Short mmCIF file of C-alpha atoms and ligand atoms in Angstrom, two decimals:
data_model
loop_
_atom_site.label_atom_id
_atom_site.label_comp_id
_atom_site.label_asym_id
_atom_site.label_seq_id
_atom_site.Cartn_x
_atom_site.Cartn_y
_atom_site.Cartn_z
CA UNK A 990 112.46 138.84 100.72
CA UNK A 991 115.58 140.62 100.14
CA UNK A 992 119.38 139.68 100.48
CA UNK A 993 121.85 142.32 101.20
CA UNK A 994 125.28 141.53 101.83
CA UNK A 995 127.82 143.77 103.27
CA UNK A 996 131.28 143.58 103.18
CA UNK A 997 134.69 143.49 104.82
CA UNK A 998 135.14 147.14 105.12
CA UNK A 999 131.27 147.65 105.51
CA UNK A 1000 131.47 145.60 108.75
CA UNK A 1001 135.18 146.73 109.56
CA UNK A 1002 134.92 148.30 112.48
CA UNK A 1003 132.87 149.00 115.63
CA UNK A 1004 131.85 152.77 113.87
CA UNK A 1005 131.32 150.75 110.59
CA UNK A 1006 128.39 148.17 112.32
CA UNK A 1007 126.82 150.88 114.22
CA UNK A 1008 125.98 152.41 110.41
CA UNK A 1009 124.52 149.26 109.08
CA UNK A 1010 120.95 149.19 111.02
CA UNK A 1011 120.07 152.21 109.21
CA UNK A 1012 120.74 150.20 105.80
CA UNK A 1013 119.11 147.32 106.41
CA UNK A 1014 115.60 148.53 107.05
CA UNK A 1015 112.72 148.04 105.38
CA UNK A 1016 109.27 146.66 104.92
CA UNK A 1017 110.07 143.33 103.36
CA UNK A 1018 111.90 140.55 105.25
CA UNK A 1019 115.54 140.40 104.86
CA UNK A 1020 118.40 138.37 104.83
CA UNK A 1021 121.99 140.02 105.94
CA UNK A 1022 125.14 138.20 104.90
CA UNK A 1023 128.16 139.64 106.26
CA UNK A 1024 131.85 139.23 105.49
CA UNK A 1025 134.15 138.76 107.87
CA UNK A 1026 135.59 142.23 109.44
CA UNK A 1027 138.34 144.12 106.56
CA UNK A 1028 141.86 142.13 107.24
CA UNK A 1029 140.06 139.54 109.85
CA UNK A 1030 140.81 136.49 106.41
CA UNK A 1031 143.75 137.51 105.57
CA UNK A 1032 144.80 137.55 109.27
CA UNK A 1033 143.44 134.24 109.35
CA UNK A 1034 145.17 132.90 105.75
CA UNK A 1035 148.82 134.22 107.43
CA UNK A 1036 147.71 132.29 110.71
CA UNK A 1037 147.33 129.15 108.66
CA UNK A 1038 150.75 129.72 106.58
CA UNK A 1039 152.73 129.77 109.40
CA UNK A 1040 151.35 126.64 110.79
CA UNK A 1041 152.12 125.24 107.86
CA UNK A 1042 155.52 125.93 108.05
CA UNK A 1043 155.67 124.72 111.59
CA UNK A 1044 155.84 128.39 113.07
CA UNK A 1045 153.68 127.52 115.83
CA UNK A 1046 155.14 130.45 118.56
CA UNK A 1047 154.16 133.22 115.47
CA UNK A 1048 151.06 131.31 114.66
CA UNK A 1049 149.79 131.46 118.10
CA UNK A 1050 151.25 135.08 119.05
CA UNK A 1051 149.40 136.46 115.77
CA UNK A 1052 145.94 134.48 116.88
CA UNK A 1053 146.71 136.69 120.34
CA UNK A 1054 147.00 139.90 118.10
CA UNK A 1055 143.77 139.09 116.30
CA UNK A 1056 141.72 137.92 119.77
CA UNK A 1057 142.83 141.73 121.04
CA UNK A 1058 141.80 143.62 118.47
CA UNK A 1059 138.28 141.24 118.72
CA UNK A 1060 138.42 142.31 122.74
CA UNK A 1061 138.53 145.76 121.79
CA UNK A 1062 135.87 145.92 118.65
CA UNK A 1063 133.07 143.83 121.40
CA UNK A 1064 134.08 146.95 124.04
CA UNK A 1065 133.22 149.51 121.93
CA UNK A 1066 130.13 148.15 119.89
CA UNK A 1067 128.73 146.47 122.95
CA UNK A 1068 129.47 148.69 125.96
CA UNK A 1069 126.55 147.18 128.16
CA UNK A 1070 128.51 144.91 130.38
CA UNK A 1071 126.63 141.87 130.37
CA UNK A 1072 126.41 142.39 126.37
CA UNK A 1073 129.79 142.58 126.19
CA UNK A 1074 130.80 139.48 128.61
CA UNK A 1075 128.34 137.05 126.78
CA UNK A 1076 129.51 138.16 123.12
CA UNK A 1077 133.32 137.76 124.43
CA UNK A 1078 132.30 134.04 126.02
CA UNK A 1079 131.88 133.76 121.93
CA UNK A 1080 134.61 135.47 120.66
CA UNK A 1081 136.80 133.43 123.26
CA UNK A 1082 135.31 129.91 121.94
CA UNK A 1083 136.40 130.69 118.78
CA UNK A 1084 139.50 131.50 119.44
CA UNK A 1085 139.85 128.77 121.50
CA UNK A 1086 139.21 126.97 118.25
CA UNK A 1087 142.51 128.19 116.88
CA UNK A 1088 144.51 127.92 119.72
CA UNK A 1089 143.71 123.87 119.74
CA UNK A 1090 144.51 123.63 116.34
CA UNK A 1091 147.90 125.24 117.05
CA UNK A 1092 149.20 122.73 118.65
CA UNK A 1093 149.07 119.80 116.12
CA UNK A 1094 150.62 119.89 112.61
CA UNK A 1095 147.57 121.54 110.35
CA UNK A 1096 145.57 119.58 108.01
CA UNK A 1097 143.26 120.68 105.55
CA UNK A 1098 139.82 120.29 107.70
CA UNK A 1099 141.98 122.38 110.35
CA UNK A 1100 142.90 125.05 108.13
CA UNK A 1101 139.10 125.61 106.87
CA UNK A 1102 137.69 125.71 110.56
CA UNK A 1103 140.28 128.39 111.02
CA UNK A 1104 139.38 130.41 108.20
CA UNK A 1105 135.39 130.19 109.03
CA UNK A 1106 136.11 132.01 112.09
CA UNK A 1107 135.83 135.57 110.87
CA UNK A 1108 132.39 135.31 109.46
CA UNK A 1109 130.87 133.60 112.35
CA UNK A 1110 132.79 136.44 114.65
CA UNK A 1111 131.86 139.29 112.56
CA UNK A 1112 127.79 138.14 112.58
CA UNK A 1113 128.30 137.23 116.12
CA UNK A 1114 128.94 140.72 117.06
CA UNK A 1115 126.61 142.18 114.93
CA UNK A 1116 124.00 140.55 115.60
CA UNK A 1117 124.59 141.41 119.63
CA UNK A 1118 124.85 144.62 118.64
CA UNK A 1119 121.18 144.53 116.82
CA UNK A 1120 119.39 142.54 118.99
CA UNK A 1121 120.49 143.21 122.63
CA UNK A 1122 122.30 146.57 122.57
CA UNK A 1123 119.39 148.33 120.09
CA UNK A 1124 116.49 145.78 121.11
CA UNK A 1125 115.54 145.21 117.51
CA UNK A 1126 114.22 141.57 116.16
CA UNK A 1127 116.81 139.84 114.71
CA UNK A 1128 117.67 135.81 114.15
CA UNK A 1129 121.32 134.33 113.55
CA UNK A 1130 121.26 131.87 111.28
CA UNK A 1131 124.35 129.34 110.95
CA UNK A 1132 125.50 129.38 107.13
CA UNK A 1133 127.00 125.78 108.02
CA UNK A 1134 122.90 124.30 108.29
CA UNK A 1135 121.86 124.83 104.99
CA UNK A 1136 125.11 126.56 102.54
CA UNK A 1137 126.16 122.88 101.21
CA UNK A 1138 128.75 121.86 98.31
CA UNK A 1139 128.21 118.90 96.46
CA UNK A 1140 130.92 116.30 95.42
CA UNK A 1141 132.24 118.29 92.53
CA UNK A 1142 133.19 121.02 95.19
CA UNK A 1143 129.97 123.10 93.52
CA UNK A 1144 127.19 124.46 95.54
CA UNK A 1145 124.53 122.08 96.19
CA UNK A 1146 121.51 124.51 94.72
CA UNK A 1147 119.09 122.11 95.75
CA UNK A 1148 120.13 121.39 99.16
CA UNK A 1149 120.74 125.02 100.09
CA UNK A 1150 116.88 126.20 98.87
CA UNK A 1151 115.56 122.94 100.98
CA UNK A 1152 117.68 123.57 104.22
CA UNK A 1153 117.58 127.85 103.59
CA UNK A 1154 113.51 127.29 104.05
CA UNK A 1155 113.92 124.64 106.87
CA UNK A 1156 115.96 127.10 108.82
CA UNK A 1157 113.58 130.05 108.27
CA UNK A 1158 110.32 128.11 108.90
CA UNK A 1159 109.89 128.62 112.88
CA UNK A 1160 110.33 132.25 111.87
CA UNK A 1161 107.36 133.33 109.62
CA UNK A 1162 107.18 136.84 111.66
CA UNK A 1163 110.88 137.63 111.54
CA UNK A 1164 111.67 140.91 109.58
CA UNK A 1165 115.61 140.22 109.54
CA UNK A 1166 118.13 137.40 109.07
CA UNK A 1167 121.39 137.89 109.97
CA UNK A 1168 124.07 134.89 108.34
CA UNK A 1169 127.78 134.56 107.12
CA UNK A 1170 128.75 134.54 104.04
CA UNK A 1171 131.68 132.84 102.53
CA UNK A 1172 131.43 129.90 104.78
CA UNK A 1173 129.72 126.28 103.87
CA UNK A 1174 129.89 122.50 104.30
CA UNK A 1175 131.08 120.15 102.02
CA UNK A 1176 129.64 116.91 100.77
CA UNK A 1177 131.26 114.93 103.73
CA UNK A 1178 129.73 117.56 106.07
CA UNK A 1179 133.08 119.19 107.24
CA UNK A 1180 133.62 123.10 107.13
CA UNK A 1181 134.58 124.99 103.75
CA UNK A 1182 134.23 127.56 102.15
CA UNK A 1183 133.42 129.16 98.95
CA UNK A 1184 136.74 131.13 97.95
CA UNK A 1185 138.27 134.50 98.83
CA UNK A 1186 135.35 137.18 98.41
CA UNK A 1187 133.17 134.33 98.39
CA UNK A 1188 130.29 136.24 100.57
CA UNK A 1189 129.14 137.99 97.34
CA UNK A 1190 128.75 133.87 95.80
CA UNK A 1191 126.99 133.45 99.04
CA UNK A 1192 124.74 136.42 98.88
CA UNK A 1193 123.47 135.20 95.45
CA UNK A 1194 123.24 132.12 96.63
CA UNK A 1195 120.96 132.53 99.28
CA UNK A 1196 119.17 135.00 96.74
CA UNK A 1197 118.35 132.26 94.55
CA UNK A 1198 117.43 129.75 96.85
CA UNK A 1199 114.61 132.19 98.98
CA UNK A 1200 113.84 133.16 95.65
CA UNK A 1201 113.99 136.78 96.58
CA UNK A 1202 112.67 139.89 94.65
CA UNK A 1203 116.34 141.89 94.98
CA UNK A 1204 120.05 141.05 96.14
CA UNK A 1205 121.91 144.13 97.22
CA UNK A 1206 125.65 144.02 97.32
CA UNK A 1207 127.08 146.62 99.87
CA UNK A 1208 131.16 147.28 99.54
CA UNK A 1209 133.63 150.49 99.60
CA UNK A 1210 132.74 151.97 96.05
CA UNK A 1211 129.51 153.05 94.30
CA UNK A 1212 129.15 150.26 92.03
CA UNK A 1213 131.00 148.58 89.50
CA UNK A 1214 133.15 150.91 87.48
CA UNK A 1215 134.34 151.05 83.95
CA UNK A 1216 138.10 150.14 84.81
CA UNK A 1217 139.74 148.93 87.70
CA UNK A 1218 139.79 151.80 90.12
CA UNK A 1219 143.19 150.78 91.91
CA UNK A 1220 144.94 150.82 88.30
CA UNK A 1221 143.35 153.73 86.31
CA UNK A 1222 142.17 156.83 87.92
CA UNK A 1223 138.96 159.02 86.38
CA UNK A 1224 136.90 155.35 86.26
CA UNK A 1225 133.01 155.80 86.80
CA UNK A 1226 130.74 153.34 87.98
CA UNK A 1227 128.58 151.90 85.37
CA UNK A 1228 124.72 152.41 85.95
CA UNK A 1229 123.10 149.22 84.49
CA UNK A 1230 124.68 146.05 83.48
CA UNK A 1231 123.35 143.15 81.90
CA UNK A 1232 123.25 139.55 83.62
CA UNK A 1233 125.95 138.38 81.02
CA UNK A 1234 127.90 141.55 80.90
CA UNK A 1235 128.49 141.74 84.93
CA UNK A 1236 129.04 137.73 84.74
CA UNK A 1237 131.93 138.20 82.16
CA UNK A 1238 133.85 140.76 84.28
CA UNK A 1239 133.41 139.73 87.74
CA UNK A 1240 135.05 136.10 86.03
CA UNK A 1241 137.81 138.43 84.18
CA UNK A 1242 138.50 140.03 87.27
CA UNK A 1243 136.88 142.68 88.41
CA UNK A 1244 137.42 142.49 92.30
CA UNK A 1245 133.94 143.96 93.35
CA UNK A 1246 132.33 140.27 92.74
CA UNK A 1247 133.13 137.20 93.49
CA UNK A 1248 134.02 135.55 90.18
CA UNK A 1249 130.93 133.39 90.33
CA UNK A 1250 128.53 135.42 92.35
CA UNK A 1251 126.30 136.37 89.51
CA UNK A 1252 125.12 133.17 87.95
CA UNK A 1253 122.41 132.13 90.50
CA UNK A 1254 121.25 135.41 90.46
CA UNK A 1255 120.98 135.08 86.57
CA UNK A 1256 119.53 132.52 86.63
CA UNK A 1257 116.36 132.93 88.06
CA UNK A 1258 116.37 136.90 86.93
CA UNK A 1259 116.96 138.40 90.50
CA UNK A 1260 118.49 142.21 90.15
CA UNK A 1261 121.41 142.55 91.74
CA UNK A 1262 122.18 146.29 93.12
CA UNK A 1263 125.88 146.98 93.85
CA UNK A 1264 126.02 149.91 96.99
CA UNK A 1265 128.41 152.07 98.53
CA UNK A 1266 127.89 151.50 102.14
CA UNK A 1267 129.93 154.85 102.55
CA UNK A 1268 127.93 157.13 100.16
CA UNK A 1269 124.33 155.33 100.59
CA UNK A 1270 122.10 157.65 98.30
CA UNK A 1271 124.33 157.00 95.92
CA UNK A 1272 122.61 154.74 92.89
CA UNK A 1273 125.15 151.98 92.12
CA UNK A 1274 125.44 149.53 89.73
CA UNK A 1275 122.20 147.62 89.14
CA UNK A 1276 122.63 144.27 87.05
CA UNK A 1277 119.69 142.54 85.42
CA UNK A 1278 118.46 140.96 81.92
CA UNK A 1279 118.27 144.58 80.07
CA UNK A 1280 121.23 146.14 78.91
CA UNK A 1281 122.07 149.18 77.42
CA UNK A 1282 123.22 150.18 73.94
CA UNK A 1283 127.04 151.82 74.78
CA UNK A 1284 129.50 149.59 72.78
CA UNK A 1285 132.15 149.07 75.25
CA UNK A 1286 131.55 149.16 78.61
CA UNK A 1287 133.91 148.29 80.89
CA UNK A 1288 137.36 146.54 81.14
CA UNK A 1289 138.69 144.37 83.75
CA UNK A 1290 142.00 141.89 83.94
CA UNK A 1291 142.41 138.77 85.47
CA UNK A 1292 146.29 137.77 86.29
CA UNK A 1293 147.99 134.90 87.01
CA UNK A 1294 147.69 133.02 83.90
CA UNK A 1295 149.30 130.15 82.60
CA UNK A 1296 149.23 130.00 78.21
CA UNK A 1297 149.92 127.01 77.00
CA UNK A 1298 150.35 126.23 72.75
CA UNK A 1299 150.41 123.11 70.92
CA UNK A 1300 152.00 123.30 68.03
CA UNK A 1301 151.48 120.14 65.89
CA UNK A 1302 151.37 120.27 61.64
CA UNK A 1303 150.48 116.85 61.11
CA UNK A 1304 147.21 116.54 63.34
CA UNK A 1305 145.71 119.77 64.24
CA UNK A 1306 142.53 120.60 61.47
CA UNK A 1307 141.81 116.13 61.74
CA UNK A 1308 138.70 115.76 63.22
CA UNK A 1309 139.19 114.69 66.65
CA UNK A 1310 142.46 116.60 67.62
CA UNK A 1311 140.77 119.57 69.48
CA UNK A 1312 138.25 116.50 71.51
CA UNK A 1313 141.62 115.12 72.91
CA UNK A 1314 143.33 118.19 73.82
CA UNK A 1315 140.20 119.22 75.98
CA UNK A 1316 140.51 115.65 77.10
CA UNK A 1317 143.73 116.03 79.10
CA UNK A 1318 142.34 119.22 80.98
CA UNK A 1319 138.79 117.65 81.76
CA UNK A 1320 140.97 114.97 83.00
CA UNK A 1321 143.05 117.61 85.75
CA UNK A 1322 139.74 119.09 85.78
CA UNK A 1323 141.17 122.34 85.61
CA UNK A 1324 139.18 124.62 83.65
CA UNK A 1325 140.64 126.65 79.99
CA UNK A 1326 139.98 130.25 79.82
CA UNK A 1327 140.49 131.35 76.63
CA UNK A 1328 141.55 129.64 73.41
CA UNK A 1329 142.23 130.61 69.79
CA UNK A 1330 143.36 128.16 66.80
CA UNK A 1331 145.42 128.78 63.81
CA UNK A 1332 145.91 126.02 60.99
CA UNK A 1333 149.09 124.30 62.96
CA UNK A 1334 148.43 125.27 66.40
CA UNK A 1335 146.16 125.91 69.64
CA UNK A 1336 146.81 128.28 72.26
CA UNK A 1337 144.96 128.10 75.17
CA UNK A 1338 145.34 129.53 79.25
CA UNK A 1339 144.63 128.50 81.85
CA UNK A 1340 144.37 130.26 85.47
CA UNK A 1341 144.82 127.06 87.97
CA UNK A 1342 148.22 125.27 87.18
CA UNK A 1343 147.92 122.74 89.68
CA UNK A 1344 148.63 119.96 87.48
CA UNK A 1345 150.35 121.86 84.81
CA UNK A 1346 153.10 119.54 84.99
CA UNK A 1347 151.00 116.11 84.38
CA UNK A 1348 148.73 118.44 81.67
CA UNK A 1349 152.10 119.06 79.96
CA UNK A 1350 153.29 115.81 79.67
CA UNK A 1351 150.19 114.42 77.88
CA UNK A 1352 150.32 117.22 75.85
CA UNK A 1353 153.34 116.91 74.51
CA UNK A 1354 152.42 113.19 72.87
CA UNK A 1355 150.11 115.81 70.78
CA UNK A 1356 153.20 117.90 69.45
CA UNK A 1357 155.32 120.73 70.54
CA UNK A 1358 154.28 122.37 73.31
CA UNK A 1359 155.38 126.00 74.54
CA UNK A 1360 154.41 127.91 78.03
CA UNK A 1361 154.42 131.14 78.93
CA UNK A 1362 153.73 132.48 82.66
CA UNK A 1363 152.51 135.42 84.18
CA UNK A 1364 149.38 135.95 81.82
CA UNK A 1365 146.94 138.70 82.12
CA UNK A 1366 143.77 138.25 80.54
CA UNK A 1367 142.32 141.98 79.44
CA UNK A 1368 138.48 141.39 78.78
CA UNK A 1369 136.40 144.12 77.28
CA UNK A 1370 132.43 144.10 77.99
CA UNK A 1371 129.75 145.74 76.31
CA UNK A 1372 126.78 145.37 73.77
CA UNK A 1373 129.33 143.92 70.94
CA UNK A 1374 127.19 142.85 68.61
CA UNK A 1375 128.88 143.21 65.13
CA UNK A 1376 126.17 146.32 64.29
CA UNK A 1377 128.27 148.87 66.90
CA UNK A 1378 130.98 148.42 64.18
CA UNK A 1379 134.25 150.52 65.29
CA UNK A 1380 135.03 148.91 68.82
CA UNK A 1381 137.74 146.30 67.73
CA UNK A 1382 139.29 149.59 65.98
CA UNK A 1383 139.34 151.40 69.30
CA UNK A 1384 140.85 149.00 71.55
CA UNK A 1385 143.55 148.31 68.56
CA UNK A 1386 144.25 151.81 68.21
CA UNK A 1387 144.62 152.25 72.18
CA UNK A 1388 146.72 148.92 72.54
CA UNK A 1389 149.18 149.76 69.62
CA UNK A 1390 152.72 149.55 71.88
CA UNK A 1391 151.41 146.60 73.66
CA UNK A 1392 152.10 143.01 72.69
CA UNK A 1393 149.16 141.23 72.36
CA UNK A 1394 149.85 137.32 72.90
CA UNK A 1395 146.03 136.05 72.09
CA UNK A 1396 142.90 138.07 70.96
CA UNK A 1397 139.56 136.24 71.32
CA UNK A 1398 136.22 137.89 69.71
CA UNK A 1399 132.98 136.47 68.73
CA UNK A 1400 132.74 133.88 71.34
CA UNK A 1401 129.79 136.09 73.29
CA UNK A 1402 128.18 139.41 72.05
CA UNK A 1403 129.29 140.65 74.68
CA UNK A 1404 133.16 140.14 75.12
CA UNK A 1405 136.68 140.83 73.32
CA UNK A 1406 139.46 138.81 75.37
CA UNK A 1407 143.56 139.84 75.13
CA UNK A 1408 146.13 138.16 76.71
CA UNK A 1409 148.80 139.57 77.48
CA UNK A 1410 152.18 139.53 79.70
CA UNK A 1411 150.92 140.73 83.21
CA UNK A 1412 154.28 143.33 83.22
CA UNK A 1413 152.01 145.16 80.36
CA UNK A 1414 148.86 145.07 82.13
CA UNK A 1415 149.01 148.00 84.32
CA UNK A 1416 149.63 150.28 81.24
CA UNK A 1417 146.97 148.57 78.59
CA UNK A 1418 144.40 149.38 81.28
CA UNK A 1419 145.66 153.07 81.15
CA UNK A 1420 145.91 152.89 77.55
CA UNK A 1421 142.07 151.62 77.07
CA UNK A 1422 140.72 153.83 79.47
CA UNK A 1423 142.16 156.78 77.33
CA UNK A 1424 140.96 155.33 73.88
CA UNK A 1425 137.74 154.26 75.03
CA UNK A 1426 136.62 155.98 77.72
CA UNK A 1427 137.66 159.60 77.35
CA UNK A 1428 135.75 161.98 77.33
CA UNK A 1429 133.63 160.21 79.47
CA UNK A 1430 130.16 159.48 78.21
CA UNK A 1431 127.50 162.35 78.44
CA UNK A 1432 126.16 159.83 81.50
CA UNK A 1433 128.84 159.31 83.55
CA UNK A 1434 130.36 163.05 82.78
P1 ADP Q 175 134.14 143.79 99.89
O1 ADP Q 175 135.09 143.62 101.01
O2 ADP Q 175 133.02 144.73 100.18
O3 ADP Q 175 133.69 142.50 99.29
P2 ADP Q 175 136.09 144.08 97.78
O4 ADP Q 175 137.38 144.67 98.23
O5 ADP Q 175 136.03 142.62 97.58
O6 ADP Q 175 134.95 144.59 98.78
O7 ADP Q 175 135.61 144.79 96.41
C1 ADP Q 175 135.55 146.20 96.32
C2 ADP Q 175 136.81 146.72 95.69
O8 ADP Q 175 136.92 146.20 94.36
C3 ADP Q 175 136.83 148.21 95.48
O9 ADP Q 175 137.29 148.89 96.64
C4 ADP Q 175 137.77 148.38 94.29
O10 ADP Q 175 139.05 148.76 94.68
C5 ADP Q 175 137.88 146.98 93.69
N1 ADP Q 175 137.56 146.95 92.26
C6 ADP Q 175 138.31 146.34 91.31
N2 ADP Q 175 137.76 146.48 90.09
C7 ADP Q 175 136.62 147.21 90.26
C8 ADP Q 175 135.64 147.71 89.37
N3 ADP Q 175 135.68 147.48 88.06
N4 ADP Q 175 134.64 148.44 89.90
C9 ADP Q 175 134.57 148.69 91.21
N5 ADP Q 175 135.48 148.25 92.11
C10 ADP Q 175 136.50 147.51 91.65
N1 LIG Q 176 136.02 136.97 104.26
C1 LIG Q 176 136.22 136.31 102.98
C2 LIG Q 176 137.43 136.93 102.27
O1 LIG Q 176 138.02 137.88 102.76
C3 LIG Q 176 135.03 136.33 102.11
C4 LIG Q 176 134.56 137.71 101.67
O2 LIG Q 176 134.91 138.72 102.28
O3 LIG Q 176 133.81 137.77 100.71
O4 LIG Q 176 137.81 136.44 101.24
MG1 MG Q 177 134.69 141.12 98.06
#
């Protein structure tokens, strides 16, 4: 078995499906995960903000925007008129959904049965396309039977591998799945979903629980490249990655992968191939337990950071102190991202600030407490084991006009963390992709 997932811009567009059959072939059974189509979430996100703020005429005249541009995409990919009528009876009943929940203030369930509507439309359509317009085998199956989370809001590995097989059992013939990503249940059984870009989470996901020999990640670029494309120009994708290495910047914020999306992949050793849908032959990125030797390999930055420091003479080195500070986050269960100590103080960030305000407050019976906003994290992955002496030198030497509000080295092999104020961020990138990664290396010249 193999997964391949394709993305929002792989699916994006009538033209865009009709060039995914010739992808997807092969002689081993697959599983497709799609996206929903480029813009179809974020038209969906806007839907829900509006209803939010109780702009139900704009709520329901931008769900009629989205259900025409729907009418159109069916038209063109499906222009067999009986095709076409049946996959719109679809469309229609999920728009319907939406329209219904316009009318009543929005709660939470509401907003989440909204935002599942462009993956089921998107494999909908596809899968019409497949199936009844080019005749080949195919099988839908609904995400929501067997992509679960459990009460911690995590996926429910267990449940997904038991329901994934229960689902594909009547099928023991079938070369092709087609499913959406992003979407799930929760523990209660009502709609969710796994996070914005969460197909990629799904894709692994899936991976891990069919236990499959490959999961191929299709997108809009040829693989995962040394620095963030949209920031730096002259990046270059990386050919091979290690589990750990990929892990650490798709967390740090390298937009190709969903933060998480590696980890069951890891887990059970299952490569993961990153694709350019556009540019096919091209090789990609392909992540898996070897890595190579380079020193640094790749940067990425992850905004919206919240650092926090405790300042506190009397207590800090006592045995203990560091146990109760983690305390009051496990108790907001919000999760720290990077922390360094000195002999009178911790600093520490932290990316969700839901409860900064109650986190504060405890903190402060610890000692002083300071916060600073807008935080970018700048993480730099490669083989750093302390033998490829020199990198630290590099990055230093490339970062010298930047202020650097936190460094954090030694915690992995494979990892040097800065923080630093996002206004900066756009130029350190620029900065390390001159000191480190020019003139590129004799592999990627
Ligand atoms: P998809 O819709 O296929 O999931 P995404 O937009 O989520 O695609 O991810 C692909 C985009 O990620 C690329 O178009 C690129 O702009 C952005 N990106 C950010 N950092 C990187 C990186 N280090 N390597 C490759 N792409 C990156
Ligand atoms: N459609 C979802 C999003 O835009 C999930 C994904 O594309 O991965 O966030
Ligand atoms: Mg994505």
């Amino acid at each position: 078995m193999k997964v391949l997932k394709f993305g929002g811009t792989s699916v994006g567009s009538a033209e865009r499906m009709r060039a995914l059959p010739a992808l997807i072939q092969g002689p081993e059974p697959r599983i497709v995960v799609l996206s929903a189509m480029s813009g179809t979430t974020n038209a969906l996100v806007n839907i829900t903000k509006l209803l939010y703020e109780g702009d139900t005429t704009a709520a329901t005249y931008q769900t009629e925007i989205l259900r025409q541009h729907y009418l159109i995409v069916a038209r063109e990919l499906l222009p067999e008129a009986d095709v076409a009528a049946e996959a719109i009876g679809h469309l229609d009943a999920s728009f319907k959904t939406i329209f219904n929940l316009t009318r009543h203030p929005l709660s939470a369930s509401g907003e989440r049965l909204i935002l599942a509507q462009g993956e089921l439309l998107s494999t909908l359509l596809f899968h019409r396309y497949y199936t009844a317009l080019l005749g080949q085998p195919a099988v839908l199956l609904p995400a929501l039977d067997f992509m679960r989370l459990d009460k911690d809001e995590e996926p429910d590995e267990a449940y997904i591998a038991e329901h994934l097989a229960v689902v594909l059992a009547p099928h023991a013939e079938q070369p092709l799945f087609i499913t959406q990503g992003y979407i799930c249940r929760n523990a209660n059984g009502d709609i969710d979903n796994l996070k914005r870009g969460g197909s990629d989470y799904s894709a692994s996901l899936i991976g891990a629980a069919a236990q499959a020999e490959e999961i191929q990640i299709w997108t809009d670029i040829d693989g995962l490249h040394n620095n963030d494309p949209r920031v730096v120009d002259d990046t270059y994708p990386i050919r091979e990655l290690s589990f750990d290495e990929a892990a650490e910047l798709a967390y740090f914020g390298a937009k190709i992968l969903h933060p998480s999306s590696i980890l069951p992949a890891s887990k059970y050793g299952i490569p993961v191939r990153l694709l350019n849908t556009m540019q096919p032959e091209a090789p990609g990125t392909l992540i898996s337990a070897k890595t190579g030797d380079e020193a640094i390999k790749a940067v990425a930055a992850k905004d919206g950071l919240v650092a926090i420091k405790i300042k506190s003479s009397r207590m800090l080195l006592a045995h203990g102190f560091l146990r109760s500070v983690f305390e009051v986050f496990e108790r907001y269960r919000t999760p720290i991202d990077m922390i360094t100590t000195s002999e009178v103080a911790v600093s520490l960030t932290i990316d969700d600030a839901t409860h900064l305000a109650e986190i504060l407050e405890d903190l402060r019976g610890f000692g002083a407490v300071e916060v600073d906003q807008d935080q970018t994290i700048v993480c730099l992955v490669g083989n750093l084991i302390q033998e490829n002496n020199g990198s630290a030198r590099l990055v230093f030497n490339a970062l010298k006009d930047i202020p650097l509000r936190m460094i954090s080295y030694g915690g992995s092999p494979n990892n040097i963390s800065l923080l630093i104020h996002s206004s900066y961020k756009v130029r350190a990138l620029q900065a390390l992709n001159e000191g480190l990664f020019q003139p590129r290396p004799v592999a990627n010249a």
